[in-house]
Amino acid sequence: MVGEGSAKVIQDIIYDSSREKGAGFVATISGVLMLFFGASAAFTHLQDAMNEIWQVKADRSFSLRRFLRYRLLSFVMVLIAGSLLLGSLLISAALAAFSDFTLSYQADIGDFLHTIDFMVSFGIMFFMFFLAFKYVPDAHIASRDVMVGAGLT
């Protein structure tokens, strides 16, 4: 898939990262902190944009409890979205492998499995957008409206 030079660089990176035991811990902690702050910044921008769309003025008075809850919520939403996307990828890969395996036995099952793959992917994306549209803005939006928006998106 990659050339010999690229493969050598990847091997060197993996080898170097496994040699230093303490550096992996520091890199993991700094990576989690970066993810935490990056997720909260992205979440803040997304919430501001959705509040502007819904013409809602957010309560911006400072409270340490609200600040920490808000940052934790943004981090959890990024983890949920990543988990859902990874799950969708794994399901799609499993269905594709199963389709290739069964194609030699029964040719008609390939279309059925592609339909199942589409429905699962659509359902996961629908759920992600539903959560974002329902819980990110400060406005209280009816679930029926959120479902329409998530389905069209």
mmCIF file of C-alpha atoms in Angstrom:
data_model
loop_
_atom_site.group_PDB
_atom_site.id
_atom_site.type_symbol
_atom_site.label_atom_id
_atom_site.label_comp_id
_atom_site.label_asym_id
_atom_site.label_seq_id
_atom_site.Cartn_x
_atom_site.Cartn_y
_atom_site.Cartn_z
ATOM 1 C CA MET A 1 0.000 0.000 0.000
ATOM 2 C CA VAL A 2 2.889 2.368 0.732
ATOM 3 C CA GLY A 3 6.343 2.522 -0.764
ATOM 4 C CA GLU A 4 9.458 1.089 0.845
ATOM 5 C CA GLY A 5 10.601 4.491 2.092
ATOM 6 C CA SER A 6 7.265 5.230 3.740
ATOM 7 C CA ALA A 7 7.164 1.763 5.286
ATOM 8 C CA LYS A 8 10.638 2.325 6.745
ATOM 9 C CA VAL A 9 9.585 5.653 8.270
ATOM 10 C CA ILE A 10 6.488 4.044 9.837
ATOM 11 C CA GLN A 11 8.611 1.200 11.229
ATOM 12 C CA ASP A 12 11.101 3.668 12.714
ATOM 13 C CA ILE A 13 8.307 5.675 14.357
ATOM 14 C CA ILE A 14 6.804 2.553 15.908
ATOM 15 C CA TYR A 15 10.216 1.304 17.045
ATOM 16 C CA ASP A 16 11.191 4.663 18.578
ATOM 17 C CA SER A 17 7.876 5.033 20.385
ATOM 18 C CA SER A 18 8.225 1.594 21.969
ATOM 19 C CA ARG A 19 11.783 2.165 23.238
ATOM 20 C CA GLU A 20 11.090 5.002 25.675
ATOM 21 C CA LYS A 21 8.602 3.896 28.319
ATOM 22 C CA GLY A 22 8.151 7.240 30.119
ATOM 23 C CA ALA A 23 7.665 9.234 26.922
ATOM 24 C CA GLY A 24 4.554 7.212 26.040
ATOM 25 C CA PHE A 25 2.867 8.187 29.301
ATOM 26 C CA VAL A 26 3.671 11.871 28.851
ATOM 27 C CA ALA A 27 2.489 11.747 25.231
ATOM 28 C CA THR A 28 -0.748 10.043 26.272
ATOM 29 C CA ILE A 29 -1.490 12.607 28.979
ATOM 30 C CA SER A 30 -0.684 15.539 26.704
ATOM 31 C CA GLY A 31 -2.788 13.995 23.912
ATOM 32 C CA VAL A 32 -5.796 13.596 26.217
ATOM 33 C CA LEU A 33 -5.409 17.182 27.432
ATOM 34 C CA MET A 34 -5.184 18.441 23.852
ATOM 35 C CA LEU A 35 -8.281 16.441 22.944
ATOM 36 C CA PHE A 36 -10.099 17.861 25.968
ATOM 37 C CA PHE A 37 -9.307 21.493 25.139
ATOM 38 C CA GLY A 38 -9.781 21.036 21.392
ATOM 39 C CA ALA A 39 -13.148 19.374 21.945
ATOM 40 C CA SER A 40 -14.289 22.160 24.241
ATOM 41 C CA ALA A 41 -13.228 24.828 21.753
ATOM 42 C CA ALA A 42 -15.026 23.093 18.885
ATOM 43 C CA PHE A 43 -18.072 22.514 21.086
ATOM 44 C CA THR A 44 -18.122 26.194 22.072
ATOM 45 C CA HIS A 45 -18.043 27.337 18.448
ATOM 46 C CA LEU A 46 -20.721 24.834 17.462
ATOM 47 C CA GLN A 47 -22.945 25.910 20.346
ATOM 48 C CA ASP A 48 -22.476 29.604 19.530
ATOM 49 C CA ALA A 49 -23.414 28.951 15.886
ATOM 50 C CA MET A 50 -26.508 26.941 16.838
ATOM 51 C CA ASN A 51 -27.561 29.564 19.369
ATOM 52 C CA GLU A 52 -27.261 32.197 16.659
ATOM 53 C CA ILE A 53 -29.381 30.086 14.281
ATOM 54 C CA TRP A 54 -32.069 29.620 16.947
ATOM 55 C CA GLN A 55 -31.679 33.266 18.057
ATOM 56 C CA VAL A 56 -31.020 32.303 21.663
ATOM 57 C CA LYS A 57 -28.951 34.369 24.067
ATOM 58 C CA ALA A 58 -26.872 32.012 26.202
ATOM 59 C CA ASP A 59 -26.336 32.640 29.903
ATOM 60 C CA ARG A 60 -22.632 33.503 29.987
ATOM 61 C CA SER A 61 -22.321 34.336 33.687
ATOM 62 C CA PHE A 62 -19.263 32.566 35.075
ATOM 63 C CA SER A 63 -19.683 29.655 37.420
ATOM 64 C CA LEU A 64 -16.907 27.139 38.014
ATOM 65 C CA ARG A 65 -19.416 24.304 38.265
ATOM 66 C CA ARG A 66 -21.102 25.265 34.965
ATOM 67 C CA PHE A 67 -17.720 25.722 33.295
ATOM 68 C CA LEU A 68 -16.465 22.248 34.321
ATOM 69 C CA ARG A 69 -19.802 20.607 33.441
ATOM 70 C CA TYR A 70 -19.768 22.291 30.051
ATOM 71 C CA ARG A 71 -16.176 21.204 29.322
ATOM 72 C CA LEU A 72 -16.872 17.646 30.432
ATOM 73 C CA LEU A 73 -19.997 17.518 28.262
ATOM 74 C CA SER A 74 -18.036 18.629 25.212
ATOM 75 C CA PHE A 75 -15.362 16.006 25.845
ATOM 76 C CA VAL A 76 -17.956 13.251 26.294
ATOM 77 C CA MET A 77 -19.775 14.268 23.112
ATOM 78 C CA VAL A 78 -16.546 14.043 21.124
ATOM 79 C CA LEU A 79 -15.859 10.597 22.615
ATOM 80 C CA ILE A 80 -19.403 9.452 21.786
ATOM 81 C CA ALA A 81 -19.135 10.746 18.222
ATOM 82 C CA GLY A 82 -15.764 9.044 17.749
ATOM 83 C CA SER A 83 -17.095 5.792 19.172
ATOM 84 C CA LEU A 84 -20.155 5.896 16.927
ATOM 85 C CA LEU A 85 -18.057 6.592 13.845
ATOM 86 C CA LEU A 86 -15.643 3.802 14.735
ATOM 87 C CA GLY A 87 -18.554 1.444 15.306
ATOM 88 C CA SER A 88 -20.032 2.389 11.946
ATOM 89 C CA LEU A 89 -16.692 1.736 10.274
ATOM 90 C CA LEU A 90 -16.339 -1.673 11.938
ATOM 91 C CA ILE A 91 -19.875 -2.697 11.005
ATOM 92 C CA SER A 92 -19.341 -1.590 7.409
ATOM 93 C CA ALA A 93 -16.069 -3.505 7.203
ATOM 94 C CA ALA A 94 -17.650 -6.632 8.696
ATOM 95 C CA LEU A 95 -20.586 -6.465 6.293
ATOM 96 C CA ALA A 96 -18.258 -5.942 3.330
ATOM 97 C CA ALA A 97 -16.138 -8.925 4.353
ATOM 98 C CA PHE A 98 -19.228 -11.063 4.879
ATOM 99 C CA SER A 99 -20.589 -9.932 1.514
ATOM 100 C CA ASP A 100 -17.367 -10.917 -0.241
ATOM 101 C CA PHE A 101 -17.356 -14.256 1.546
ATOM 102 C CA THR A 102 -20.963 -15.110 0.709
ATOM 103 C CA LEU A 103 -20.882 -13.691 -2.829
ATOM 104 C CA SER A 104 -19.465 -16.941 -4.173
ATOM 105 C CA TYR A 105 -22.318 -18.913 -2.598
ATOM 106 C CA GLN A 106 -25.273 -16.642 -3.251
ATOM 107 C CA ALA A 107 -25.002 -13.604 -5.512
ATOM 108 C CA ASP A 108 -28.240 -11.961 -4.366
ATOM 109 C CA ILE A 109 -27.102 -11.386 -0.797
ATOM 110 C CA GLY A 110 -24.628 -8.652 -1.791
ATOM 111 C CA ASP A 111 -27.369 -6.100 -2.508
ATOM 112 C CA PHE A 112 -29.138 -6.980 0.722
ATOM 113 C CA LEU A 113 -25.962 -6.495 2.753
ATOM 114 C CA HIS A 114 -25.249 -3.160 1.037
ATOM 115 C CA THR A 115 -28.764 -2.059 2.012
ATOM 116 C CA ILE A 116 -28.158 -3.149 5.610
ATOM 117 C CA ASP A 117 -24.832 -1.279 5.597
ATOM 118 C CA PHE A 118 -26.530 1.889 4.342
ATOM 119 C CA MET A 119 -29.305 1.629 6.929
ATOM 120 C CA VAL A 120 -26.855 1.112 9.809
ATOM 121 C CA SER A 121 -24.642 4.002 8.668
ATOM 122 C CA PHE A 122 -27.656 6.262 8.184
ATOM 123 C CA GLY A 123 -28.987 5.323 11.626
ATOM 124 C CA ILE A 124 -25.691 6.104 13.328
ATOM 125 C CA MET A 125 -25.335 9.452 11.531
ATOM 126 C CA PHE A 126 -28.974 10.262 12.305
ATOM 127 C CA PHE A 127 -28.368 9.532 15.993
ATOM 128 C CA MET A 128 -25.227 11.712 16.064
ATOM 129 C CA PHE A 129 -26.981 14.677 14.458
ATOM 130 C CA PHE A 130 -30.021 14.162 16.681
ATOM 131 C CA LEU A 131 -27.827 14.404 19.793
ATOM 132 C CA ALA A 132 -26.013 17.463 18.462
ATOM 133 C CA PHE A 133 -29.179 19.304 17.417
ATOM 134 C CA LYS A 134 -31.021 18.427 20.624
ATOM 135 C CA TYR A 135 -28.369 19.016 23.284
ATOM 136 C CA VAL A 136 -25.812 21.475 21.899
ATOM 137 C CA PRO A 137 -27.903 24.649 21.575
ATOM 138 C CA ASP A 138 -29.237 26.410 24.654
ATOM 139 C CA ALA A 139 -32.720 26.453 23.095
ATOM 140 C CA HIS A 140 -35.319 23.842 23.987
ATOM 141 C CA ILE A 141 -36.236 22.238 20.679
ATOM 142 C CA ALA A 142 -39.041 19.726 20.239
ATOM 143 C CA SER A 143 -37.793 16.216 19.492
ATOM 144 C CA ARG A 144 -39.998 16.033 16.387
ATOM 145 C CA ASP A 145 -38.239 19.085 14.904
ATOM 146 C CA VAL A 146 -34.850 17.667 15.830
ATOM 147 C CA MET A 147 -35.704 14.360 14.137
ATOM 148 C CA VAL A 148 -36.626 16.156 10.916
ATOM 149 C CA GLY A 149 -33.394 18.143 11.003
ATOM 150 C CA ALA A 150 -31.253 15.097 11.768
ATOM 151 C CA GLY A 151 -32.920 13.091 9.012
ATOM 152 C CA LEU A 152 -32.464 15.794 6.392
ATOM 153 C CA THR A 153 -28.880 16.477 7.403
#
